[in-house]
Amino acid sequence: MQERYFPIGIQSFEQLRKYDAIYVDKTALIYRLVSTGRYYFLSRPRRFGKSLLVSTLAAYFEGRKDLFDGLRIAELEKDWVKYPVLHFDLSRSKISTPENMINLLDSLLSRFESDYGGGNAARDEFGLRLSDLIMAAKKKFGQNVVVLIDEYDAPLLDTMHNKDLFADVRQQLRKFFSPLKEADDNLRFV
């Protein structure tokens, strides 16, 4: 019997599959999740697999069928449509100043703007940039866009000790997230 790797700390679905790590196959639930709705807010305790789930969703919507060989979803999914995926991880940087937050959001958006287009709004106009990015990605792919946000609360947790900084970060996040409601017709899954 082949010894398999226990994936402690692995948050990347691709890595987990690449190393043939032990994986409890919940992909039938993922298939049901993506088939029955578009907007989800998943709140679970720390170290409970949220980042791995977001990574799995990204791989699924990117049409990475090869990563799902042998899993239940491979039997359920027939089409494997490739969607433009905007995967934002808000824990990429510690937030200790308003400029840190601006740099984080700018960096997250810039990465996708170079792939899909957009980026015509001012650097700190995060809502306009995200809206433009969604439209550009849809136009380039001809498919509605998937937006995945991991660690959405990390900037708030970083700043909760400083009331003024917390308020500024909350306002920046509000600007960043605001287009998601308006972009409903262009979104496949959020």
Short mmCIF file of N, CA and C in Angstrom, two decimals:
data_model
loop_
_atom_site.label_atom_id
_atom_site.label_comp_id
_atom_site.label_asym_id
_atom_site.label_seq_id
_atom_site.Cartn_x
_atom_site.Cartn_y
_atom_site.Cartn_z
N MET A 1 0.83 -1.19 0.00
CA MET A 1 0.00 0.00 0.00
C MET A 1 0.88 1.25 0.00
N GLN A 2 0.56 2.19 -0.89
CA GLN A 2 1.33 3.42 -1.01
C GLN A 2 0.99 4.36 0.14
N GLU A 3 2.04 4.92 0.77
CA GLU A 3 1.84 5.88 1.84
C GLU A 3 1.49 7.23 1.21
N ARG A 4 0.46 7.87 1.75
CA ARG A 4 0.02 9.15 1.18
C ARG A 4 0.29 10.27 2.16
N TYR A 5 0.47 11.44 1.60
CA TYR A 5 0.81 12.64 2.34
C TYR A 5 -0.44 13.24 2.99
N PHE A 6 -0.35 13.60 4.28
CA PHE A 6 -1.45 14.28 4.96
C PHE A 6 -1.23 15.78 4.76
N PRO A 7 -2.16 16.48 4.15
CA PRO A 7 -1.92 17.85 3.65
C PRO A 7 -2.08 18.96 4.70
N ILE A 8 -1.40 18.88 5.79
CA ILE A 8 -1.50 19.92 6.82
C ILE A 8 -0.95 21.23 6.25
N GLY A 9 -1.76 22.26 6.29
CA GLY A 9 -1.34 23.58 5.84
C GLY A 9 -1.43 23.83 4.35
N ILE A 10 -1.76 22.84 3.55
CA ILE A 10 -1.89 23.07 2.11
C ILE A 10 -3.22 23.76 1.83
N GLN A 11 -3.14 24.90 1.17
CA GLN A 11 -4.33 25.67 0.84
C GLN A 11 -4.57 25.74 -0.65
N SER A 12 -3.75 25.06 -1.42
CA SER A 12 -3.86 25.06 -2.87
C SER A 12 -4.37 23.70 -3.33
N PHE A 13 -5.51 23.70 -4.00
CA PHE A 13 -6.07 22.46 -4.52
C PHE A 13 -5.11 21.81 -5.51
N GLU A 14 -4.48 22.61 -6.34
CA GLU A 14 -3.53 22.08 -7.32
C GLU A 14 -2.38 21.36 -6.63
N GLN A 15 -1.82 21.97 -5.59
CA GLN A 15 -0.73 21.32 -4.85
C GLN A 15 -1.20 20.04 -4.20
N LEU A 16 -2.36 20.08 -3.59
CA LEU A 16 -2.90 18.90 -2.92
C LEU A 16 -3.02 17.74 -3.89
N ARG A 17 -3.53 18.00 -5.08
CA ARG A 17 -3.69 16.94 -6.08
C ARG A 17 -2.34 16.52 -6.67
N LYS A 18 -1.45 17.48 -6.87
CA LYS A 18 -0.13 17.19 -7.44
C LYS A 18 0.65 16.22 -6.55
N TYR A 19 0.55 16.40 -5.25
CA TYR A 19 1.29 15.54 -4.31
C TYR A 19 0.49 14.32 -3.87
N ASP A 20 -0.65 14.09 -4.52
CA ASP A 20 -1.49 12.94 -4.20
C ASP A 20 -1.75 12.85 -2.70
N ALA A 21 -2.05 14.00 -2.10
CA ALA A 21 -2.30 14.07 -0.67
C ALA A 21 -3.67 13.49 -0.35
N ILE A 22 -3.87 13.13 0.88
CA ILE A 22 -5.17 12.64 1.33
C ILE A 22 -6.18 13.78 1.16
N TYR A 23 -7.30 13.45 0.56
CA TYR A 23 -8.33 14.47 0.30
C TYR A 23 -9.69 13.82 0.48
N VAL A 24 -10.48 14.38 1.37
CA VAL A 24 -11.86 13.91 1.55
C VAL A 24 -12.67 14.54 0.43
N ASP A 25 -13.17 13.71 -0.47
CA ASP A 25 -13.84 14.19 -1.67
C ASP A 25 -15.21 14.79 -1.35
N LYS A 26 -15.25 16.11 -1.37
CA LYS A 26 -16.51 16.83 -1.17
C LYS A 26 -16.93 17.54 -2.46
N THR A 27 -16.38 17.08 -3.57
CA THR A 27 -16.64 17.78 -4.83
C THR A 27 -18.08 17.64 -5.31
N ALA A 28 -18.80 16.61 -4.87
CA ALA A 28 -20.22 16.52 -5.21
C ALA A 28 -20.98 17.68 -4.57
N LEU A 29 -20.56 18.07 -3.36
CA LEU A 29 -21.17 19.22 -2.70
C LEU A 29 -20.82 20.52 -3.42
N ILE A 30 -19.59 20.60 -3.90
CA ILE A 30 -19.17 21.78 -4.66
C ILE A 30 -20.00 21.89 -5.94
N TYR A 31 -20.19 20.77 -6.61
CA TYR A 31 -21.00 20.76 -7.83
C TYR A 31 -22.42 21.25 -7.52
N ARG A 32 -22.98 20.78 -6.44
CA ARG A 32 -24.33 21.22 -6.05
C ARG A 32 -24.34 22.71 -5.71
N LEU A 33 -23.31 23.16 -5.01
CA LEU A 33 -23.19 24.58 -4.64
C LEU A 33 -23.18 25.47 -5.88
N VAL A 34 -22.34 25.14 -6.85
CA VAL A 34 -22.21 26.00 -8.03
C VAL A 34 -23.38 25.84 -8.99
N SER A 35 -24.13 24.76 -8.86
CA SER A 35 -25.28 24.52 -9.74
C SER A 35 -26.56 25.17 -9.24
N THR A 36 -26.60 25.49 -7.97
CA THR A 36 -27.86 25.96 -7.39
C THR A 36 -27.87 27.43 -7.01
N GLY A 37 -26.75 28.11 -7.09
CA GLY A 37 -26.73 29.51 -6.70
C GLY A 37 -25.55 30.25 -7.27
N ARG A 38 -25.55 31.56 -7.03
CA ARG A 38 -24.46 32.38 -7.56
C ARG A 38 -23.71 33.13 -6.48
N TYR A 39 -24.37 33.50 -5.40
CA TYR A 39 -23.75 34.31 -4.36
C TYR A 39 -23.70 33.54 -3.06
N TYR A 40 -22.50 33.43 -2.50
CA TYR A 40 -22.34 32.74 -1.24
C TYR A 40 -21.38 33.49 -0.35
N PHE A 41 -21.69 33.50 0.92
CA PHE A 41 -20.79 33.99 1.95
C PHE A 41 -20.55 32.82 2.89
N LEU A 42 -19.34 32.31 2.91
CA LEU A 42 -19.03 31.14 3.72
C LEU A 42 -18.19 31.57 4.92
N SER A 43 -18.75 31.40 6.08
CA SER A 43 -18.06 31.75 7.31
C SER A 43 -17.90 30.49 8.15
N ARG A 44 -16.66 30.10 8.36
CA ARG A 44 -16.36 28.95 9.20
C ARG A 44 -15.18 29.31 10.08
N PRO A 45 -14.92 28.52 11.12
CA PRO A 45 -13.79 28.83 12.03
C PRO A 45 -12.45 28.81 11.30
N ARG A 46 -11.46 29.42 11.92
CA ARG A 46 -10.10 29.40 11.38
C ARG A 46 -9.63 27.96 11.21
N ARG A 47 -8.77 27.75 10.19
CA ARG A 47 -8.18 26.44 9.92
C ARG A 47 -9.22 25.38 9.59
N PHE A 48 -10.28 25.80 8.93
CA PHE A 48 -11.39 24.90 8.63
C PHE A 48 -11.52 24.62 7.13
N GLY A 49 -10.55 25.05 6.34
CA GLY A 49 -10.52 24.70 4.93
C GLY A 49 -11.16 25.70 3.98
N LYS A 50 -11.39 26.93 4.42
CA LYS A 50 -12.00 27.92 3.53
C LYS A 50 -11.11 28.25 2.34
N SER A 51 -9.82 28.46 2.61
CA SER A 51 -8.90 28.81 1.52
C SER A 51 -8.75 27.66 0.53
N LEU A 52 -8.72 26.44 1.02
CA LEU A 52 -8.66 25.28 0.12
C LEU A 52 -9.94 25.20 -0.71
N LEU A 53 -11.07 25.46 -0.10
CA LEU A 53 -12.34 25.46 -0.85
C LEU A 53 -12.31 26.53 -1.95
N VAL A 54 -11.85 27.72 -1.63
CA VAL A 54 -11.78 28.79 -2.63
C VAL A 54 -10.83 28.39 -3.76
N SER A 55 -9.71 27.77 -3.42
CA SER A 55 -8.77 27.30 -4.43
C SER A 55 -9.40 26.21 -5.30
N THR A 56 -10.18 25.34 -4.69
CA THR A 56 -10.88 24.28 -5.44
C THR A 56 -11.90 24.89 -6.39
N LEU A 57 -12.63 25.88 -5.91
CA LEU A 57 -13.61 26.57 -6.77
C LEU A 57 -12.90 27.25 -7.94
N ALA A 58 -11.77 27.87 -7.68
CA ALA A 58 -11.01 28.52 -8.76
C ALA A 58 -10.62 27.49 -9.82
N ALA A 59 -10.09 26.36 -9.39
CA ALA A 59 -9.68 25.31 -10.34
C ALA A 59 -10.88 24.80 -11.14
N TYR A 60 -12.00 24.62 -10.47
CA TYR A 60 -13.22 24.15 -11.15
C TYR A 60 -13.66 25.16 -12.22
N PHE A 61 -13.78 26.43 -11.84
CA PHE A 61 -14.26 27.42 -12.80
C PHE A 61 -13.23 27.74 -13.88
N GLU A 62 -11.96 27.46 -13.64
CA GLU A 62 -10.95 27.63 -14.68
C GLU A 62 -10.96 26.46 -15.65
N GLY A 63 -11.83 25.47 -15.39
CA GLY A 63 -11.96 24.33 -16.28
C GLY A 63 -10.83 23.35 -16.17
N ARG A 64 -10.19 23.28 -15.02
CA ARG A 64 -9.02 22.42 -14.81
C ARG A 64 -9.44 20.98 -14.55
N LYS A 65 -10.07 20.38 -15.51
CA LYS A 65 -10.63 19.02 -15.40
C LYS A 65 -9.59 18.01 -14.92
N ASP A 66 -8.35 18.17 -15.37
CA ASP A 66 -7.28 17.24 -15.00
C ASP A 66 -7.09 17.13 -13.48
N LEU A 67 -7.32 18.20 -12.77
CA LEU A 67 -7.14 18.19 -11.31
C LEU A 67 -8.24 17.40 -10.59
N PHE A 68 -9.33 17.13 -11.27
CA PHE A 68 -10.48 16.48 -10.64
C PHE A 68 -10.63 15.01 -11.03
N ASP A 69 -9.66 14.48 -11.78
CA ASP A 69 -9.71 13.07 -12.15
C ASP A 69 -9.84 12.20 -10.91
N GLY A 70 -10.78 11.27 -10.95
CA GLY A 70 -11.00 10.36 -9.84
C GLY A 70 -11.90 10.89 -8.75
N LEU A 71 -12.31 12.15 -8.85
CA LEU A 71 -13.20 12.74 -7.85
C LEU A 71 -14.63 12.73 -8.37
N ARG A 72 -15.57 12.83 -7.48
CA ARG A 72 -16.99 12.71 -7.82
C ARG A 72 -17.43 13.75 -8.86
N ILE A 73 -16.91 14.95 -8.77
CA ILE A 73 -17.34 16.02 -9.68
C ILE A 73 -16.99 15.68 -11.13
N ALA A 74 -15.95 14.87 -11.35
CA ALA A 74 -15.57 14.47 -12.71
C ALA A 74 -16.67 13.66 -13.37
N GLU A 75 -17.45 12.95 -12.55
CA GLU A 75 -18.58 12.18 -13.08
C GLU A 75 -19.82 13.05 -13.28
N LEU A 76 -19.94 14.11 -12.49
CA LEU A 76 -21.13 14.96 -12.53
C LEU A 76 -21.06 16.04 -13.61
N GLU A 77 -19.91 16.65 -13.74
CA GLU A 77 -19.75 17.77 -14.67
C GLU A 77 -19.53 17.23 -16.08
N LYS A 78 -20.32 17.73 -17.01
CA LYS A 78 -20.21 17.29 -18.40
C LYS A 78 -19.54 18.33 -19.30
N ASP A 79 -19.67 19.61 -18.94
CA ASP A 79 -19.25 20.67 -19.86
C ASP A 79 -17.84 21.23 -19.61
N TRP A 80 -17.41 21.37 -18.39
CA TRP A 80 -16.13 21.95 -18.02
C TRP A 80 -15.87 23.27 -18.76
N VAL A 81 -16.77 24.20 -18.60
CA VAL A 81 -16.65 25.53 -19.19
C VAL A 81 -15.56 26.30 -18.46
N LYS A 82 -14.74 26.99 -19.21
CA LYS A 82 -13.69 27.81 -18.62
C LYS A 82 -14.20 29.25 -18.48
N TYR A 83 -14.21 29.73 -17.24
CA TYR A 83 -14.68 31.09 -16.94
C TYR A 83 -13.50 31.96 -16.56
N PRO A 84 -13.61 33.26 -16.76
CA PRO A 84 -12.59 34.14 -16.19
C PRO A 84 -12.79 34.18 -14.68
N VAL A 85 -11.72 33.92 -13.94
CA VAL A 85 -11.79 33.85 -12.48
C VAL A 85 -10.93 34.97 -11.89
N LEU A 86 -11.56 35.79 -11.07
CA LEU A 86 -10.87 36.82 -10.31
C LEU A 86 -10.78 36.32 -8.88
N HIS A 87 -9.62 35.83 -8.49
CA HIS A 87 -9.41 35.25 -7.16
C HIS A 87 -8.59 36.24 -6.34
N PHE A 88 -9.23 36.88 -5.37
CA PHE A 88 -8.59 37.88 -4.53
C PHE A 88 -8.34 37.31 -3.14
N ASP A 89 -7.12 37.37 -2.68
CA ASP A 89 -6.78 36.97 -1.31
C ASP A 89 -6.37 38.23 -0.56
N LEU A 90 -7.23 38.66 0.37
CA LEU A 90 -6.99 39.92 1.07
C LEU A 90 -6.03 39.78 2.25
N SER A 91 -5.44 38.63 2.41
CA SER A 91 -4.46 38.45 3.49
C SER A 91 -3.02 38.56 2.96
N ARG A 92 -2.86 38.95 1.73
CA ARG A 92 -1.53 39.01 1.11
C ARG A 92 -0.61 40.03 1.76
N SER A 93 -1.17 40.98 2.50
CA SER A 93 -0.36 42.03 3.09
C SER A 93 -0.94 42.42 4.44
N LYS A 94 -0.07 42.71 5.40
CA LYS A 94 -0.51 43.22 6.69
C LYS A 94 -0.86 44.69 6.50
N ILE A 95 -1.98 45.10 7.06
CA ILE A 95 -2.43 46.48 6.91
C ILE A 95 -2.14 47.25 8.20
N SER A 96 -1.26 48.23 8.10
CA SER A 96 -0.93 49.07 9.26
C SER A 96 -1.07 50.55 8.95
N THR A 97 -1.31 50.87 7.67
CA THR A 97 -1.52 52.26 7.26
C THR A 97 -2.56 52.28 6.14
N PRO A 98 -3.19 53.43 5.91
CA PRO A 98 -4.11 53.52 4.77
C PRO A 98 -3.42 53.20 3.44
N GLU A 99 -2.16 53.58 3.31
CA GLU A 99 -1.42 53.33 2.07
C GLU A 99 -1.22 51.82 1.85
N ASN A 100 -1.05 51.04 2.94
CA ASN A 100 -0.95 49.58 2.80
C ASN A 100 -2.20 49.02 2.14
N MET A 101 -3.36 49.53 2.55
CA MET A 101 -4.63 49.04 2.00
C MET A 101 -4.76 49.42 0.53
N ILE A 102 -4.40 50.63 0.20
CA ILE A 102 -4.44 51.08 -1.19
C ILE A 102 -3.49 50.23 -2.04
N ASN A 103 -2.30 49.98 -1.52
CA ASN A 103 -1.32 49.15 -2.26
C ASN A 103 -1.83 47.73 -2.46
N LEU A 104 -2.46 47.16 -1.43
CA LEU A 104 -2.98 45.80 -1.54
C LEU A 104 -4.05 45.71 -2.63
N LEU A 105 -5.05 46.59 -2.56
CA LEU A 105 -6.13 46.54 -3.55
C LEU A 105 -5.61 46.85 -4.95
N ASP A 106 -4.70 47.81 -5.05
CA ASP A 106 -4.10 48.13 -6.35
C ASP A 106 -3.36 46.92 -6.91
N SER A 107 -2.60 46.24 -6.08
CA SER A 107 -1.85 45.06 -6.51
C SER A 107 -2.78 43.94 -6.97
N LEU A 108 -3.83 43.68 -6.20
CA LEU A 108 -4.78 42.63 -6.56
C LEU A 108 -5.45 42.92 -7.90
N LEU A 109 -5.87 44.15 -8.10
CA LEU A 109 -6.55 44.52 -9.35
C LEU A 109 -5.57 44.55 -10.52
N SER A 110 -4.38 45.09 -10.31
CA SER A 110 -3.39 45.22 -11.39
C SER A 110 -3.03 43.87 -11.98
N ARG A 111 -2.92 42.87 -11.13
CA ARG A 111 -2.58 41.53 -11.59
C ARG A 111 -3.56 41.03 -12.65
N PHE A 112 -4.85 41.27 -12.42
CA PHE A 112 -5.86 40.81 -13.36
C PHE A 112 -6.05 41.77 -14.53
N GLU A 113 -5.84 43.06 -14.29
CA GLU A 113 -5.96 44.04 -15.37
C GLU A 113 -4.93 43.76 -16.46
N SER A 114 -3.75 43.28 -16.08
CA SER A 114 -2.74 42.98 -17.10
C SER A 114 -3.16 41.77 -17.95
N ASP A 115 -3.98 40.86 -17.37
CA ASP A 115 -4.45 39.69 -18.11
C ASP A 115 -5.71 39.98 -18.93
N TYR A 116 -6.63 40.72 -18.36
CA TYR A 116 -7.95 40.88 -18.97
C TYR A 116 -8.22 42.26 -19.57
N GLY A 117 -7.52 43.26 -19.11
CA GLY A 117 -7.79 44.63 -19.55
C GLY A 117 -8.44 45.42 -18.44
N GLY A 118 -8.93 46.57 -18.78
CA GLY A 118 -9.47 47.47 -17.76
C GLY A 118 -8.35 48.34 -17.24
N GLY A 119 -8.53 48.85 -16.03
CA GLY A 119 -7.48 49.67 -15.42
C GLY A 119 -7.45 51.09 -15.91
N ASN A 120 -8.58 51.58 -16.43
CA ASN A 120 -8.61 52.95 -16.94
C ASN A 120 -8.92 53.98 -15.87
N ALA A 121 -9.47 53.55 -14.73
CA ALA A 121 -9.83 54.47 -13.65
C ALA A 121 -8.58 54.80 -12.83
N ALA A 122 -8.71 55.82 -12.00
CA ALA A 122 -7.61 56.23 -11.13
C ALA A 122 -7.20 55.07 -10.22
N ARG A 123 -5.95 55.09 -9.79
CA ARG A 123 -5.38 54.00 -9.00
C ARG A 123 -6.23 53.63 -7.79
N ASP A 124 -6.78 54.62 -7.09
CA ASP A 124 -7.53 54.36 -5.85
C ASP A 124 -9.04 54.28 -6.06
N GLU A 125 -9.49 54.24 -7.31
CA GLU A 125 -10.92 54.07 -7.61
C GLU A 125 -11.22 52.58 -7.77
N PHE A 126 -11.17 51.87 -6.65
CA PHE A 126 -11.23 50.41 -6.68
C PHE A 126 -12.55 49.87 -7.22
N GLY A 127 -13.64 50.52 -6.90
CA GLY A 127 -14.93 50.08 -7.41
C GLY A 127 -15.01 50.20 -8.92
N LEU A 128 -14.59 51.34 -9.45
CA LEU A 128 -14.60 51.53 -10.90
C LEU A 128 -13.65 50.55 -11.59
N ARG A 129 -12.51 50.33 -10.98
CA ARG A 129 -11.54 49.40 -11.57
C ARG A 129 -12.08 47.98 -11.59
N LEU A 130 -12.72 47.56 -10.48
CA LEU A 130 -13.28 46.21 -10.45
C LEU A 130 -14.41 46.08 -11.47
N SER A 131 -15.24 47.10 -11.56
CA SER A 131 -16.33 47.08 -12.53
C SER A 131 -15.78 46.97 -13.96
N ASP A 132 -14.78 47.78 -14.28
CA ASP A 132 -14.15 47.73 -15.61
C ASP A 132 -13.51 46.37 -15.85
N LEU A 133 -12.87 45.83 -14.82
CA LEU A 133 -12.21 44.53 -14.93
C LEU A 133 -13.21 43.43 -15.22
N ILE A 134 -14.34 43.45 -14.54
CA ILE A 134 -15.38 42.44 -14.78
C ILE A 134 -15.86 42.51 -16.22
N MET A 135 -16.11 43.71 -16.69
CA MET A 135 -16.58 43.89 -18.07
C MET A 135 -15.51 43.44 -19.08
N ALA A 136 -14.25 43.79 -18.83
CA ALA A 136 -13.16 43.41 -19.74
C ALA A 136 -12.97 41.90 -19.77
N ALA A 137 -13.06 41.25 -18.60
CA ALA A 137 -12.89 39.80 -18.53
C ALA A 137 -14.03 39.09 -19.25
N LYS A 138 -15.24 39.59 -19.08
CA LYS A 138 -16.38 38.98 -19.76
C LYS A 138 -16.22 39.13 -21.28
N LYS A 139 -15.82 40.30 -21.70
CA LYS A 139 -15.65 40.54 -23.13
C LYS A 139 -14.56 39.63 -23.71
N LYS A 140 -13.45 39.49 -23.00
CA LYS A 140 -12.32 38.68 -23.50
C LYS A 140 -12.69 37.19 -23.56
N PHE A 141 -13.42 36.69 -22.56
CA PHE A 141 -13.74 35.27 -22.49
C PHE A 141 -15.06 34.91 -23.13
N GLY A 142 -15.97 35.89 -23.23
CA GLY A 142 -17.31 35.57 -23.72
C GLY A 142 -18.12 34.78 -22.70
N GLN A 143 -17.70 34.81 -21.45
CA GLN A 143 -18.38 34.12 -20.35
C GLN A 143 -18.51 35.08 -19.17
N ASN A 144 -19.55 34.86 -18.37
CA ASN A 144 -19.67 35.63 -17.14
C ASN A 144 -18.49 35.34 -16.24
N VAL A 145 -18.24 36.24 -15.32
CA VAL A 145 -17.04 36.23 -14.49
C VAL A 145 -17.30 35.59 -13.14
N VAL A 146 -16.31 34.89 -12.63
CA VAL A 146 -16.33 34.32 -11.29
C VAL A 146 -15.44 35.19 -10.40
N VAL A 147 -15.97 35.63 -9.28
CA VAL A 147 -15.21 36.42 -8.32
C VAL A 147 -15.12 35.62 -7.02
N LEU A 148 -13.90 35.33 -6.61
CA LEU A 148 -13.66 34.59 -5.38
C LEU A 148 -12.82 35.45 -4.45
N ILE A 149 -13.31 35.65 -3.25
CA ILE A 149 -12.63 36.52 -2.30
C ILE A 149 -12.29 35.69 -1.07
N ASP A 150 -11.01 35.53 -0.82
CA ASP A 150 -10.53 34.78 0.34
C ASP A 150 -10.00 35.77 1.38
N GLU A 151 -10.20 35.44 2.64
CA GLU A 151 -9.72 36.27 3.75
C GLU A 151 -10.25 37.71 3.64
N TYR A 152 -11.53 37.83 3.32
CA TYR A 152 -12.15 39.15 3.15
C TYR A 152 -11.98 40.02 4.39
N ASP A 153 -11.87 39.42 5.57
CA ASP A 153 -11.84 40.17 6.81
C ASP A 153 -10.43 40.46 7.32
N ALA A 154 -9.40 39.96 6.68
CA ALA A 154 -8.03 40.14 7.15
C ALA A 154 -7.65 41.61 7.34
N PRO A 155 -7.95 42.51 6.40
CA PRO A 155 -7.60 43.91 6.63
C PRO A 155 -8.34 44.52 7.83
N LEU A 156 -9.55 44.09 8.06
CA LEU A 156 -10.31 44.60 9.22
C LEU A 156 -9.72 44.07 10.52
N LEU A 157 -9.35 42.81 10.53
CA LEU A 157 -8.74 42.23 11.73
C LEU A 157 -7.39 42.88 12.02
N ASP A 158 -6.64 43.22 10.97
CA ASP A 158 -5.35 43.89 11.15
C ASP A 158 -5.50 45.26 11.79
N THR A 159 -6.63 45.91 11.56
CA THR A 159 -6.77 47.33 11.95
C THR A 159 -7.77 47.56 13.07
N MET A 160 -8.35 46.53 13.63
CA MET A 160 -9.42 46.75 14.60
C MET A 160 -8.94 47.44 15.88
N HIS A 161 -7.65 47.48 16.13
CA HIS A 161 -7.11 48.16 17.30
C HIS A 161 -7.02 49.67 17.11
N ASN A 162 -7.17 50.14 15.87
CA ASN A 162 -7.03 51.56 15.55
C ASN A 162 -8.33 52.02 14.88
N LYS A 163 -9.16 52.73 15.62
CA LYS A 163 -10.50 53.09 15.16
C LYS A 163 -10.48 53.88 13.84
N ASP A 164 -9.59 54.84 13.71
CA ASP A 164 -9.55 55.65 12.49
C ASP A 164 -9.08 54.83 11.29
N LEU A 165 -8.05 54.03 11.48
CA LEU A 165 -7.55 53.18 10.39
C LEU A 165 -8.60 52.14 10.01
N PHE A 166 -9.25 51.57 11.00
CA PHE A 166 -10.32 50.60 10.74
C PHE A 166 -11.41 51.22 9.87
N ALA A 167 -11.83 52.44 10.21
CA ALA A 167 -12.88 53.13 9.43
C ALA A 167 -12.41 53.39 8.00
N ASP A 168 -11.14 53.76 7.83
CA ASP A 168 -10.61 54.01 6.49
C ASP A 168 -10.57 52.72 5.67
N VAL A 169 -10.09 51.65 6.28
CA VAL A 169 -10.01 50.36 5.60
C VAL A 169 -11.41 49.87 5.24
N ARG A 170 -12.34 50.01 6.15
CA ARG A 170 -13.73 49.60 5.88
C ARG A 170 -14.29 50.36 4.68
N GLN A 171 -13.98 51.66 4.59
CA GLN A 171 -14.46 52.46 3.46
C GLN A 171 -13.81 52.01 2.15
N GLN A 172 -12.52 51.70 2.19
CA GLN A 172 -11.84 51.21 0.98
C GLN A 172 -12.44 49.87 0.53
N LEU A 173 -12.73 48.99 1.48
CA LEU A 173 -13.35 47.71 1.14
C LEU A 173 -14.75 47.91 0.58
N ARG A 174 -15.48 48.85 1.14
CA ARG A 174 -16.83 49.14 0.62
C ARG A 174 -16.74 49.58 -0.83
N LYS A 175 -15.77 50.45 -1.16
CA LYS A 175 -15.59 50.88 -2.55
C LYS A 175 -15.22 49.69 -3.45
N PHE A 176 -14.37 48.82 -2.92
CA PHE A 176 -13.91 47.67 -3.69
C PHE A 176 -15.06 46.70 -3.99
N PHE A 177 -15.89 46.39 -3.00
CA PHE A 177 -16.96 45.41 -3.15
C PHE A 177 -18.22 45.95 -3.83
N SER A 178 -18.40 47.25 -3.85
CA SER A 178 -19.66 47.85 -4.32
C SER A 178 -20.08 47.44 -5.74
N PRO A 179 -19.18 47.23 -6.69
CA PRO A 179 -19.63 46.88 -8.05
C PRO A 179 -20.26 45.50 -8.17
N LEU A 180 -20.07 44.65 -7.18
CA LEU A 180 -20.56 43.27 -7.31
C LEU A 180 -22.08 43.23 -7.45
N LYS A 181 -22.78 44.12 -6.79
CA LYS A 181 -24.25 44.16 -6.91
C LYS A 181 -24.64 44.67 -8.30
N GLU A 182 -24.00 45.71 -8.74
CA GLU A 182 -24.31 46.32 -10.04
C GLU A 182 -23.93 45.42 -11.22
N ALA A 183 -22.93 44.56 -11.02
CA ALA A 183 -22.42 43.72 -12.11
C ALA A 183 -23.15 42.39 -12.21
N ASP A 184 -24.27 42.24 -11.55
CA ASP A 184 -24.99 40.97 -11.44
C ASP A 184 -25.15 40.25 -12.79
N ASP A 185 -25.49 40.96 -13.83
CA ASP A 185 -25.71 40.33 -15.14
C ASP A 185 -24.43 39.76 -15.76
N ASN A 186 -23.27 40.17 -15.23
CA ASN A 186 -21.99 39.75 -15.79
C ASN A 186 -21.25 38.76 -14.89
N LEU A 187 -21.91 38.30 -13.85
CA LEU A 187 -21.27 37.41 -12.89
C LEU A 187 -21.87 36.01 -12.95
N ARG A 188 -21.01 35.02 -12.93
CA ARG A 188 -21.43 33.62 -12.89
C ARG A 188 -21.52 33.10 -11.47
N PHE A 189 -20.55 33.51 -10.62
CA PHE A 189 -20.47 33.01 -9.25
C PHE A 189 -19.63 33.98 -8.43
N VAL A 190 -20.09 34.21 -7.20
CA VAL A 190 -19.35 35.08 -6.27
C VAL A 190 -19.35 34.39 -4.93
#
